[in-house]
mmCIF file of C-alpha atoms in Angstrom:
data_model
loop_
_atom_site.group_PDB
_atom_site.id
_atom_site.type_symbol
_atom_site.label_atom_id
_atom_site.label_comp_id
_atom_site.label_asym_id
_atom_site.label_seq_id
_atom_site.Cartn_x
_atom_site.Cartn_y
_atom_site.Cartn_z
ATOM 1 C CA UNK A 289 -0.012 0.015 0.040
ATOM 2 C CA UNK A 290 2.893 2.403 0.682
ATOM 3 C CA UNK A 291 3.955 1.992 -3.027
ATOM 4 C CA UNK A 292 0.466 3.046 -4.117
ATOM 5 C CA UNK A 293 0.652 6.109 -1.790
ATOM 6 C CA UNK A 294 4.054 6.994 -3.265
ATOM 7 C CA UNK A 295 2.610 6.655 -6.738
ATOM 8 C CA UNK A 296 -0.272 8.982 -5.760
ATOM 9 C CA UNK A 297 2.172 11.566 -4.301
ATOM 10 C CA UNK A 298 4.257 11.501 -7.529
ATOM 11 C CA UNK A 299 1.201 12.035 -9.671
ATOM 12 C CA UNK A 300 -0.062 14.762 -7.324
ATOM 13 C CA UNK A 301 3.273 16.591 -7.501
ATOM 14 C CA UNK A 302 3.706 16.307 -11.287
ATOM 15 C CA UNK A 303 2.684 19.827 -12.411
ATOM 16 C CA UNK A 304 2.649 18.753 -16.109
ATOM 17 C CA UNK A 305 -0.340 16.495 -15.533
ATOM 18 C CA UNK A 306 -3.802 17.009 -14.086
ATOM 19 C CA UNK A 307 -4.363 16.287 -10.406
ATOM 20 C CA UNK A 308 -5.484 12.785 -9.597
ATOM 21 C CA UNK A 309 -9.297 12.447 -9.688
ATOM 22 C CA UNK A 310 -9.745 11.902 -5.993
ATOM 23 C CA UNK A 311 -12.689 13.012 -3.814
ATOM 24 C CA UNK A 312 -10.746 14.854 -1.138
ATOM 25 C CA UNK A 313 -8.994 17.181 -3.588
ATOM 26 C CA UNK A 314 -11.890 17.815 -5.955
ATOM 27 C CA UNK A 315 -12.684 21.284 -4.675
ATOM 28 C CA UNK A 316 -9.146 22.405 -5.547
ATOM 29 C CA UNK A 317 -9.134 21.121 -9.152
ATOM 30 C CA UNK A 318 -10.121 24.500 -10.670
ATOM 31 C CA UNK A 319 -7.088 26.154 -8.886
ATOM 32 C CA UNK A 320 -4.613 24.118 -10.891
ATOM 33 C CA UNK A 321 -4.284 25.417 -14.449
ATOM 34 C CA UNK A 322 -3.352 22.064 -15.950
ATOM 35 C CA UNK A 323 -6.222 20.289 -14.204
ATOM 36 C CA UNK A 324 -8.719 23.041 -15.023
ATOM 37 C CA UNK A 325 -7.856 22.811 -18.682
ATOM 38 C CA UNK A 326 -8.065 19.010 -18.652
ATOM 39 C CA UNK A 327 -11.483 19.146 -16.972
ATOM 40 C CA UNK A 328 -12.728 21.675 -19.610
ATOM 41 C CA UNK A 329 -11.451 19.490 -22.451
ATOM 42 C CA UNK A 330 -13.008 16.321 -21.000
ATOM 43 C CA UNK A 331 -16.296 17.976 -19.807
ATOM 44 C CA UNK A 332 -15.686 16.736 -16.276
ATOM 45 C CA UNK A 333 -18.371 18.114 -14.016
ATOM 46 C CA UNK A 334 -17.001 20.542 -11.435
ATOM 47 C CA UNK A 335 -18.768 18.674 -8.598
ATOM 48 C CA UNK A 336 -18.363 15.110 -9.986
ATOM 49 C CA UNK A 337 -17.716 13.473 -6.578
ATOM 50 C CA UNK A 338 -19.775 15.869 -4.380
ATOM 51 C CA UNK A 339 -23.002 15.448 -6.409
ATOM 52 C CA UNK A 340 -22.711 11.694 -6.777
ATOM 53 C CA UNK A 341 -25.356 9.521 -5.242
ATOM 54 C CA UNK A 342 -23.996 7.994 -1.978
ATOM 55 C CA UNK A 343 -24.346 4.345 -3.235
ATOM 56 C CA UNK A 344 -22.523 5.140 -6.408
ATOM 57 C CA UNK A 345 -19.846 6.988 -4.464
ATOM 58 C CA UNK A 346 -19.259 3.977 -2.181
ATOM 59 C CA UNK A 347 -18.989 1.631 -5.127
ATOM 60 C CA UNK A 348 -16.471 3.926 -6.867
ATOM 61 C CA UNK A 349 -14.357 4.322 -3.759
ATOM 62 C CA UNK A 350 -14.432 0.571 -3.180
ATOM 63 C CA UNK A 351 -13.315 0.164 -6.777
ATOM 64 C CA UNK A 352 -10.410 2.591 -6.244
ATOM 65 C CA UNK A 353 -9.304 0.490 -3.254
ATOM 66 C CA UNK A 354 -9.484 -2.650 -5.434
ATOM 67 C CA UNK A 355 -7.574 -1.040 -8.183
ATOM 68 C CA UNK A 356 -4.783 -0.020 -5.777
ATOM 69 C CA UNK A 357 -4.310 -3.644 -4.708
ATOM 70 C CA UNK A 358 -3.872 -4.852 -8.289
ATOM 71 C CA UNK A 359 -1.588 -2.106 -9.647
ATOM 72 C CA UNK A 360 1.983 -3.237 -10.089
ATOM 73 C CA UNK A 361 3.396 -0.167 -8.406
ATOM 74 C CA UNK A 362 6.872 -1.678 -7.994
ATOM 75 C CA UNK A 363 7.480 -1.738 -11.757
ATOM 76 C CA UNK A 364 5.885 1.629 -12.441
ATOM 77 C CA UNK A 365 8.158 4.562 -13.345
ATOM 78 C CA UNK A 366 9.431 6.459 -10.366
ATOM 79 C CA UNK A 367 8.640 9.953 -11.540
ATOM 80 C CA UNK A 368 10.658 11.615 -8.733
ATOM 81 C CA UNK A 369 13.877 9.641 -9.413
ATOM 82 C CA UNK A 370 15.251 12.120 -11.913
ATOM 83 C CA UNK A 371 14.622 15.087 -9.640
ATOM 84 C CA UNK A 372 15.371 13.782 -6.150
ATOM 85 C CA UNK A 373 18.507 12.242 -4.681
ATOM 86 C CA UNK A 374 17.418 9.634 -2.160
ATOM 87 C CA UNK A 375 19.412 9.050 1.063
ATOM 88 C CA UNK A 376 21.254 5.774 1.197
#
Protein backbone atom coordinates (compact mmCIF):
# COMPACT_ATOMS: atom_id res chain seq x y z
CA UNK A 1 0.00 0.00 0.00
CA UNK A 2 2.90 2.40 0.64
CA UNK A 3 3.94 2.01 -3.04
CA UNK A 4 0.45 3.07 -4.08
CA UNK A 5 0.66 6.09 -1.80
CA UNK A 6 4.07 7.01 -3.26
CA UNK A 7 2.62 6.65 -6.75
CA UNK A 8 -0.24 8.97 -5.76
CA UNK A 9 2.18 11.57 -4.34
CA UNK A 10 4.26 11.49 -7.53
CA UNK A 11 1.18 12.02 -9.68
CA UNK A 12 -0.06 14.76 -7.35
CA UNK A 13 3.27 16.60 -7.52
CA UNK A 14 3.71 16.32 -11.30
CA UNK A 15 2.70 19.81 -12.43
CA UNK A 16 2.65 18.76 -16.10
CA UNK A 17 -0.37 16.49 -15.54
CA UNK A 18 -3.85 16.99 -14.07
CA UNK A 19 -4.38 16.30 -10.39
CA UNK A 20 -5.49 12.76 -9.59
CA UNK A 21 -9.28 12.47 -9.69
CA UNK A 22 -9.74 11.92 -5.99
CA UNK A 23 -12.72 13.03 -3.83
CA UNK A 24 -10.72 14.84 -1.14
CA UNK A 25 -9.01 17.23 -3.56
CA UNK A 26 -11.92 17.80 -5.95
CA UNK A 27 -12.69 21.30 -4.67
CA UNK A 28 -9.15 22.41 -5.59
CA UNK A 29 -9.13 21.14 -9.19
CA UNK A 30 -10.10 24.52 -10.65
CA UNK A 31 -7.13 26.18 -8.89
CA UNK A 32 -4.61 24.13 -10.87
CA UNK A 33 -4.30 25.42 -14.47
CA UNK A 34 -3.38 22.04 -16.00
CA UNK A 35 -6.24 20.29 -14.21
CA UNK A 36 -8.74 23.04 -15.03
CA UNK A 37 -7.84 22.82 -18.72
CA UNK A 38 -8.07 19.02 -18.65
CA UNK A 39 -11.47 19.18 -16.97
CA UNK A 40 -12.75 21.64 -19.60
CA UNK A 41 -11.46 19.47 -22.44
CA UNK A 42 -13.03 16.31 -21.01
CA UNK A 43 -16.27 17.96 -19.84
CA UNK A 44 -15.67 16.72 -16.30
CA UNK A 45 -18.39 18.09 -14.00
CA UNK A 46 -17.00 20.51 -11.41
CA UNK A 47 -18.79 18.65 -8.61
CA UNK A 48 -18.35 15.12 -9.97
CA UNK A 49 -17.73 13.49 -6.59
CA UNK A 50 -19.77 15.86 -4.41
CA UNK A 51 -22.99 15.48 -6.40
CA UNK A 52 -22.71 11.72 -6.79
CA UNK A 53 -25.37 9.49 -5.20
CA UNK A 54 -23.98 7.93 -2.00
CA UNK A 55 -24.37 4.34 -3.23
CA UNK A 56 -22.50 5.15 -6.43
CA UNK A 57 -19.85 7.01 -4.45
CA UNK A 58 -19.28 4.01 -2.18
CA UNK A 59 -19.00 1.66 -5.16
CA UNK A 60 -16.47 3.93 -6.88
CA UNK A 61 -14.37 4.33 -3.73
CA UNK A 62 -14.44 0.56 -3.20
CA UNK A 63 -13.32 0.14 -6.81
CA UNK A 64 -10.43 2.56 -6.24
CA UNK A 65 -9.30 0.49 -3.25
CA UNK A 66 -9.48 -2.66 -5.37
CA UNK A 67 -7.56 -1.01 -8.20
CA UNK A 68 -4.80 0.00 -5.78
CA UNK A 69 -4.32 -3.60 -4.70
CA UNK A 70 -3.87 -4.86 -8.27
CA UNK A 71 -1.60 -2.10 -9.64
CA UNK A 72 1.97 -3.25 -10.08
CA UNK A 73 3.40 -0.17 -8.41
CA UNK A 74 6.86 -1.70 -8.01
CA UNK A 75 7.48 -1.76 -11.76
CA UNK A 76 5.90 1.64 -12.47
CA UNK A 77 8.18 4.54 -13.34
CA UNK A 78 9.44 6.46 -10.34
CA UNK A 79 8.64 9.99 -11.53
CA UNK A 80 10.67 11.61 -8.76
CA UNK A 81 13.85 9.65 -9.41
CA UNK A 82 15.26 12.13 -11.93
CA UNK A 83 14.59 15.11 -9.64
CA UNK A 84 15.36 13.80 -6.17
CA UNK A 85 18.48 12.27 -4.68
CA UNK A 86 17.49 9.62 -2.16
CA UNK A 87 19.44 9.06 1.04
CA UNK A 88 21.25 5.74 1.21
